Amino acid sequence: MVRGQDTKAQVGTARTRGRPRSFDRATALHKALMAFWEHGYEATSVSDLTRIMGIGAPSLYAAFSDKRTLFEEVVRVYVDTHGAFGDRALAQEPTARGGVERMLREAAAEYTDPAHPYGCLVVHAATNCTSPEVEQLLRERRNANIAAVESRIEADVAAGLLPAGTDAAALARHTAAMIQGMSQQARDGASRAELEALAEIAMAIWPRS
């Protein structure tokens, strides 16, 4: 091989070595979701993320900008997948009562599923969080869930499916308190059956039409 060809081959090898490693973005995002779900936002460091996602810090920043932006995307994915059962129940059941009962029952199943971390990411990720932006993001998501339940209850009151004196706001907050409590109970080792029993008790306070 002549010197010119040898030099050209060396340059090509150097370029190959210096090229950032490609990765599957969706797979990396899923791994980040699992990490934040398991450990929370604050306790999951960038070095944890690069190790778990199998990418270098430059690739993480190039693909997701920074840790907080990555987390915001993770929350959106979670809400559209693992966390979608609540909105689905409210939309598909014919009454608010039926929707909430199904929501609590499905929460018992979802929060104790061994295929992923226990509990709810939107609830657990806020633990010991010192980022005001992240706290606000999660607070707004939880409040949006309460508002959706309250709106559904109000619609049933207007339709005569619930008594006129029903306190829609209080009932919606009670539902949210149950959901959040079930999440923590699941993290503490409660079984699906135990959470289903809790959900049944929670529904006992609902007014009848």
PDB file of N, CA and C in Angstrom, residues 97-165:
ATOM      1  N   ARG A  97     -69.784   7.547  38.684  1.00  0.00           N
ATOM      2  CA  ARG A  97     -69.547   6.504  39.679  1.00  0.00           C
ATOM      3  C   ARG A  97     -68.866   5.283  39.045  1.00  0.00           C
ATOM      4  N   GLY A  98     -69.386   4.854  37.912  1.00  0.00           N
ATOM      5  CA  GLY A  98     -68.800   3.716  37.212  1.00  0.00           C
ATOM      6  C   GLY A  98     -67.380   4.002  36.767  1.00  0.00           C
ATOM      7  N   GLY A  99     -67.141   5.235  36.321  1.00  0.00           N
ATOM      8  CA  GLY A  99     -65.809   5.613  35.879  1.00  0.00           C
ATOM      9  C   GLY A  99     -64.801   5.601  37.006  1.00  0.00           C
ATOM     10  N   VAL A 100     -65.189   6.154  38.149  1.00  0.00           N
ATOM     11  CA  VAL A 100     -64.280   6.198  39.298  1.00  0.00           C
ATOM     12  C   VAL A 100     -64.060   4.799  39.862  1.00  0.00           C
ATOM     13  N   GLU A 101     -65.120   4.010  39.928  1.00  0.00           N
ATOM     14  CA  GLU A 101     -64.978   2.638  40.434  1.00  0.00           C
ATOM     15  C   GLU A 101     -64.001   1.843  39.565  1.00  0.00           C
ATOM     16  N   ARG A 102     -64.139   1.980  38.266  1.00  0.00           N
ATOM     17  CA  ARG A 102     -63.213   1.303  37.351  1.00  0.00           C
ATOM     18  C   ARG A 102     -61.805   1.868  37.485  1.00  0.00           C
ATOM     19  N   MET A 103     -61.687   3.185  37.638  1.00  0.00           N
ATOM     20  CA  MET A 103     -60.386   3.813  37.798  1.00  0.00           C
ATOM     21  C   MET A 103     -59.643   3.256  39.002  1.00  0.00           C
ATOM     22  N   LEU A 104     -60.334   3.150  40.128  1.00  0.00           N
ATOM     23  CA  LEU A 104     -59.702   2.643  41.342  1.00  0.00           C
ATOM     24  C   LEU A 104     -59.341   1.167  41.199  1.00  0.00           C
ATOM     25  N   ARG A 105     -60.202   0.415  40.556  1.00  0.00           N
ATOM     26  CA  ARG A 105     -59.928  -1.008  40.363  1.00  0.00           C
ATOM     27  C   ARG A 105     -58.715  -1.211  39.450  1.00  0.00           C
ATOM     28  N   GLU A 106     -58.637  -0.414  38.393  1.00  0.00           N
ATOM     29  CA  GLU A 106     -57.510  -0.538  37.480  1.00  0.00           C
ATOM     30  C   GLU A 106     -56.232   0.024  38.103  1.00  0.00           C
ATOM     31  N   ALA A 107     -56.367   1.004  38.978  1.00  0.00           N
ATOM     32  CA  ALA A 107     -55.197   1.510  39.694  1.00  0.00           C
ATOM     33  C   ALA A 107     -54.601   0.411  40.570  1.00  0.00           C
ATOM     34  N   ALA A 108     -55.474  -0.375  41.206  1.00  0.00           N
ATOM     35  CA  ALA A 108     -54.997  -1.483  42.041  1.00  0.00           C
ATOM     36  C   ALA A 108     -54.182  -2.463  41.222  1.00  0.00           C
ATOM     37  N   ALA A 109     -54.613  -2.713  39.991  1.00  0.00           N
ATOM     38  CA  ALA A 109     -53.892  -3.640  39.120  1.00  0.00           C
ATOM     39  C   ALA A 109     -52.606  -3.020  38.596  1.00  0.00           C
ATOM     40  N   GLU A 110     -52.697  -1.791  38.122  1.00  0.00           N
ATOM     41  CA  GLU A 110     -51.533  -1.123  37.527  1.00  0.00           C
ATOM     42  C   GLU A 110     -50.438  -0.853  38.548  1.00  0.00           C
ATOM     43  N   TYR A 111     -50.821  -0.392  39.715  1.00  0.00           N
ATOM     44  CA  TYR A 111     -49.824   0.000  40.724  1.00  0.00           C
ATOM     45  C   TYR A 111     -49.089  -1.183  41.344  1.00  0.00           C
ATOM     46  N   THR A 112     -49.635  -2.376  41.192  1.00  0.00           N
ATOM     47  CA  THR A 112     -48.991  -3.559  41.778  1.00  0.00           C
ATOM     48  C   THR A 112     -48.440  -4.506  40.710  1.00  0.00           C
ATOM     49  N   ASP A 113     -48.427  -4.073  39.467  1.00  0.00           N
ATOM     50  CA  ASP A 113     -47.938  -4.899  38.367  1.00  0.00           C
ATOM     51  C   ASP A 113     -46.412  -5.055  38.484  1.00  0.00           C
ATOM     52  N   PRO A 114     -45.911  -6.279  38.651  1.00  0.00           N
ATOM     53  CA  PRO A 114     -44.464  -6.483  38.824  1.00  0.00           C
ATOM     54  C   PRO A 114     -43.655  -6.241  37.559  1.00  0.00           C
ATOM     55  N   ALA A 115     -44.320  -5.977  36.432  1.00  0.00           N
ATOM     56  CA  ALA A 115     -43.603  -5.736  35.181  1.00  0.00           C
ATOM     57  C   ALA A 115     -42.923  -4.373  35.156  1.00  0.00           C
ATOM     58  N   HIS A 116     -43.244  -3.527  36.122  1.00  0.00           N
ATOM     59  CA  HIS A 116     -42.644  -2.188  36.186  1.00  0.00           C
ATOM     60  C   HIS A 116     -42.629  -1.733  37.637  1.00  0.00           C
ATOM     61  N   PRO A 117     -42.004  -0.588  37.935  1.00  0.00           N
ATOM     62  CA  PRO A 117     -41.998  -0.105  39.328  1.00  0.00           C
ATOM     63  C   PRO A 117     -43.417   0.065  39.865  1.00  0.00           C
ATOM     64  N   TYR A 118     -43.571  -0.128  41.164  1.00  0.00           N
ATOM     65  CA  TYR A 118     -44.889  -0.031  41.787  1.00  0.00           C
ATOM     66  C   TYR A 118     -45.320   1.432  41.940  1.00  0.00           C
ATOM     67  N   GLY A 119     -46.623   1.611  42.075  1.00  0.00           N
ATOM     68  CA  GLY A 119     -47.171   2.938  42.296  1.00  0.00           C
ATOM     69  C   GLY A 119     -47.290   3.755  41.022  1.00  0.00           C
ATOM     70  N   CYS A 120     -47.459   5.063  41.216  1.00  0.00           N
ATOM     71  CA  CYS A 120     -47.679   6.006  40.116  1.00  0.00           C
ATOM     72  C   CYS A 120     -46.475   6.926  39.962  1.00  0.00           C
ATOM     73  N   LEU A 121     -45.964   7.047  38.761  1.00  0.00           N
ATOM     74  CA  LEU A 121     -44.809   7.926  38.523  1.00  0.00           C
ATOM     75  C   LEU A 121     -45.127   9.372  38.873  1.00  0.00           C
ATOM     76  N   VAL A 122     -46.303   9.846  38.497  1.00  0.00           N
ATOM     77  CA  VAL A 122     -46.662  11.253  38.716  1.00  0.00           C
ATOM     78  C   VAL A 122     -46.737  11.579  40.207  1.00  0.00           C
ATOM     79  N   VAL A 123     -47.063  10.586  41.024  1.00  0.00           N
ATOM     80  CA  VAL A 123     -47.099  10.769  42.477  1.00  0.00           C
ATOM     81  C   VAL A 123     -45.701  10.608  43.069  1.00  0.00           C
ATOM     82  N   HIS A 124     -45.044   9.520  42.713  1.00  0.00           N
ATOM     83  CA  HIS A 124     -43.784   9.188  43.370  1.00  0.00           C
ATOM     84  C   HIS A 124     -42.628  10.069  42.939  1.00  0.00           C
ATOM     85  N   ALA A 125     -42.594  10.508  41.685  1.00  0.00           N
ATOM     86  CA  ALA A 125     -41.451  11.275  41.184  1.00  0.00           C
ATOM     87  C   ALA A 125     -41.284  12.613  41.883  1.00  0.00           C
ATOM     88  N   ALA A 126     -42.329  13.080  42.555  1.00  0.00           N
ATOM     89  CA  ALA A 126     -42.267  14.375  43.239  1.00  0.00           C
ATOM     90  C   ALA A 126     -41.601  14.283  44.604  1.00  0.00           C
ATOM     91  N   THR A 127     -41.315  13.081  45.091  1.00  0.00           N
ATOM     92  CA  THR A 127     -40.747  12.909  46.423  1.00  0.00           C
ATOM     93  C   THR A 127     -39.399  13.617  46.548  1.00  0.00           C
ATOM     94  N   ASN A 128     -39.284  14.474  47.563  1.00  0.00           N
ATOM     95  CA  ASN A 128     -38.037  15.200  47.851  1.00  0.00           C
ATOM     96  C   ASN A 128     -37.534  16.029  46.671  1.00  0.00           C
ATOM     97  N   CYS A 129     -38.434  16.430  45.804  1.00  0.00           N
ATOM     98  CA  CYS A 129     -38.041  17.203  44.622  1.00  0.00           C
ATOM     99  C   CYS A 129     -37.723  18.653  45.004  1.00  0.00           C
ATOM    100  N   THR A 130     -36.597  19.169  44.528  1.00  0.00           N
ATOM    101  CA  THR A 130     -36.197  20.546  44.828  1.00  0.00           C
ATOM    102  C   THR A 130     -36.295  21.451  43.601  1.00  0.00           C
ATOM    103  N   SER A 131     -36.787  20.917  42.492  1.00  0.00           N
ATOM    104  CA  SER A 131     -36.932  21.712  41.273  1.00  0.00           C
ATOM    105  C   SER A 131     -38.350  22.277  41.199  1.00  0.00           C
ATOM    106  N   PRO A 132     -38.508  23.604  41.302  1.00  0.00           N
ATOM    107  CA  PRO A 132     -39.852  24.195  41.246  1.00  0.00           C
ATOM    108  C   PRO A 132     -40.573  23.871  39.945  1.00  0.00           C
ATOM    109  N   GLU A 133     -39.840  23.804  38.829  1.00  0.00           N
ATOM    110  CA  GLU A 133     -40.467  23.533  37.542  1.00  0.00           C
ATOM    111  C   GLU A 133     -41.032  22.109  37.496  1.00  0.00           C
ATOM    112  N   VAL A 134     -40.287  21.175  38.040  1.00  0.00           N
ATOM    113  CA  VAL A 134     -40.750  19.787  38.053  1.00  0.00           C
ATOM    114  C   VAL A 134     -41.917  19.636  39.016  1.00  0.00           C
ATOM    115  N   GLU A 135     -41.824  20.270  40.181  1.00  0.00           N
ATOM    116  CA  GLU A 135     -42.929  20.226  41.137  1.00  0.00           C
ATOM    117  C   GLU A 135     -44.209  20.762  40.511  1.00  0.00           C
ATOM    118  N   GLN A 136     -44.082  21.873  39.789  1.00  0.00           N
ATOM    119  CA  GLN A 136     -45.247  22.475  39.153  1.00  0.00           C
ATOM    120  C   GLN A 136     -45.821  21.563  38.071  1.00  0.00           C
ATOM    121  N   LEU A 137     -44.935  20.954  37.273  1.00  0.00           N
ATOM    122  CA  LEU A 137     -45.376  20.039  36.226  1.00  0.00           C
ATOM    123  C   LEU A 137     -46.216  18.900  36.802  1.00  0.00           C
ATOM    124  N   LEU A 138     -45.732  18.293  37.861  1.00  0.00           N
ATOM    125  CA  LEU A 138     -46.432  17.157  38.461  1.00  0.00           C
ATOM    126  C   LEU A 138     -47.699  17.604  39.185  1.00  0.00           C
ATOM    127  N   ARG A 139     -47.636  18.771  39.845  1.00  0.00           N
ATOM    128  CA  ARG A 139     -48.811  19.308  40.529  1.00  0.00           C
ATOM    129  C   ARG A 139     -49.930  19.601  39.529  1.00  0.00           C
ATOM    130  N   GLU A 140     -49.569  20.197  38.402  1.00  0.00           N
ATOM    131  CA  GLU A 140     -50.562  20.509  37.381  1.00  0.00           C
ATOM    132  C   GLU A 140     -51.197  19.242  36.818  1.00  0.00           C
ATOM    133  N   ARG A 141     -50.377  18.207  36.655  1.00  0.00           N
ATOM    134  CA  ARG A 141     -50.916  16.944  36.155  1.00  0.00           C
ATOM    135  C   ARG A 141     -51.902  16.340  37.148  1.00  0.00           C
ATOM    136  N   ARG A 142     -51.537  16.348  38.432  1.00  0.00           N
ATOM    137  CA  ARG A 142     -52.443  15.790  39.452  1.00  0.00           C
ATOM    138  C   ARG A 142     -53.719  16.617  39.557  1.00  0.00           C
ATOM    139  N   ASN A 143     -53.590  17.938  39.504  1.00  0.00           N
ATOM    140  CA  ASN A 143     -54.773  18.800  39.574  1.00  0.00           C
ATOM    141  C   ASN A 143     -55.667  18.634  38.347  1.00  0.00           C
ATOM    142  N   ALA A 144     -55.063  18.358  37.195  1.00  0.00           N
ATOM    143  CA  ALA A 144     -55.851  18.128  35.984  1.00  0.00           C
ATOM    144  C   ALA A 144     -56.683  16.857  36.137  1.00  0.00           C
ATOM    145  N   ASN A 145     -56.120  15.866  36.800  1.00  0.00           N
ATOM    146  CA  ASN A 145     -56.869  14.627  37.045  1.00  0.00           C
ATOM    147  C   ASN A 145     -58.067  14.886  37.961  1.00  0.00           C
ATOM    148  N   ILE A 146     -57.851  15.707  38.999  1.00  0.00           N
ATOM    149  CA  ILE A 146     -58.949  16.048  39.906  1.00  0.00           C
ATOM    150  C   ILE A 146     -60.042  16.799  39.155  1.00  0.00           C
ATOM    151  N   ALA A 147     -59.620  17.745  38.310  1.00  0.00           N
ATOM    152  CA  ALA A 147     -60.587  18.543  37.553  1.00  0.00           C
ATOM    153  C   ALA A 147     -61.409  17.676  36.611  1.00  0.00           C
ATOM    154  N   ALA A 148     -60.777  16.654  36.026  1.00  0.00           N
ATOM    155  CA  ALA A 148     -61.496  15.768  35.107  1.00  0.00           C
ATOM    156  C   ALA A 148     -62.566  14.972  35.850  1.00  0.00           C
ATOM    157  N   VAL A 149     -62.226  14.491  37.040  1.00  0.00           N
ATOM    158  CA  VAL A 149     -63.212  13.745  37.843  1.00  0.00           C
ATOM    159  C   VAL A 149     -64.344  14.668  38.287  1.00  0.00           C
ATOM    160  N   GLU A 150     -63.984  15.858  38.738  1.00  0.00           N
ATOM    161  CA  GLU A 150     -64.999  16.818  39.191  1.00  0.00           C
ATOM    162  C   GLU A 150     -65.965  17.168  38.060  1.00  0.00           C
ATOM    163  N   SER A 151     -65.423  17.385  36.870  1.00  0.00           N
ATOM    164  CA  SER A 151     -66.271  17.722  35.724  1.00  0.00           C
ATOM    165  C   SER A 151     -67.236  16.590  35.392  1.00  0.00           C
ATOM    166  N   ARG A 152     -66.753  15.376  35.510  1.00  0.00           N
ATOM    167  CA  ARG A 152     -67.593  14.201  35.220  1.00  0.00           C
ATOM    168  C   ARG A 152     -68.711  14.072  36.256  1.00  0.00           C
ATOM    169  N   ILE A 153     -68.387  14.354  37.511  1.00  0.00           N
ATOM    170  CA  ILE A 153     -69.399  14.299  38.577  1.00  0.00           C
ATOM    171  C   ILE A 153     -70.443  15.386  38.372  1.00  0.00           C
ATOM    172  N   GLU A 154     -69.991  16.586  38.054  1.00  0.00           N
ATOM    173  CA  GLU A 154     -70.913  17.703  37.823  1.00  0.00           C
ATOM    174  C   GLU A 154     -71.872  17.388  36.677  1.00  0.00           C
ATOM    175  N   ALA A 155     -71.376  16.735  35.645  1.00  0.00           N
ATOM    176  CA  ALA A 155     -72.232  16.369  34.515  1.00  0.00           C
ATOM    177  C   ALA A 155     -73.321  15.393  34.948  1.00  0.00           C
ATOM    178  N   ASP A 156     -72.962  14.474  35.832  1.00  0.00           N
ATOM    179  CA  ASP A 156     -73.959  13.514  36.311  1.00  0.00           C
ATOM    180  C   ASP A 156     -74.976  14.173  37.234  1.00  0.00           C
ATOM    181  N   VAL A 157     -74.536  15.161  38.013  1.00  0.00           N
ATOM    182  CA  VAL A 157     -75.465  15.903  38.864  1.00  0.00           C
ATOM    183  C   VAL A 157     -76.468  16.644  37.981  1.00  0.00           C
ATOM    184  N   ALA A 158     -75.956  17.289  36.933  1.00  0.00           N
ATOM    185  CA  ALA A 158     -76.824  18.037  36.022  1.00  0.00           C
ATOM    186  C   ALA A 158     -77.810  17.116  35.301  1.00  0.00           C
ATOM    187  N   ALA A 159     -77.387  15.891  35.049  1.00  0.00           N
ATOM    188  CA  ALA A 159     -78.247  14.931  34.341  1.00  0.00           C
ATOM    189  C   ALA A 159     -79.181  14.182  35.277  1.00  0.00           C
ATOM    190  N   GLY A 160     -79.095  14.444  36.576  1.00  0.00           N
ATOM    191  CA  GLY A 160     -79.951  13.769  37.534  1.00  0.00           C
ATOM    192  C   GLY A 160     -79.483  12.381  37.919  1.00  0.00           C
ATOM    193  N   LEU A 161     -78.245  12.035  37.546  1.00  0.00           N
ATOM    194  CA  LEU A 161     -77.716  10.714  37.878  1.00  0.00           C
ATOM    195  C   LEU A 161     -77.105  10.687  39.276  1.00  0.00           C
ATOM    196  N   LEU A 162     -76.858  11.859  39.829  1.00  0.00           N
ATOM    197  CA  LEU A 162     -76.408  12.008  41.210  1.00  0.00           C
ATOM    198  C   LEU A 162     -77.263  13.078  41.872  1.00  0.00           C
ATOM    199  N   PRO A 163     -77.446  13.014  43.201  1.00  0.00           N
ATOM    200  CA  PRO A 163     -78.286  13.993  43.893  1.00  0.00           C
ATOM    201  C   PRO A 163     -77.815  15.429  43.667  1.00  0.00           C
ATOM    202  N   ALA A 164     -78.755  16.351  43.671  1.00  0.00           N
ATOM    203  CA  ALA A 164     -78.443  17.756  43.412  1.00  0.00           C
ATOM    204  C   ALA A 164     -77.472  18.340  44.430  1.00  0.00           C
ATOM    205  N   GLY A 165     -77.486  17.828  45.647  1.00  0.00           N
ATOM    206  CA  GLY A 165     -76.605  18.380  46.677  1.00  0.00           C
ATOM    207  C   GLY A 165     -75.215  17.764  46.716  1.00  0.00           C
TER     208      GLY A 165
END
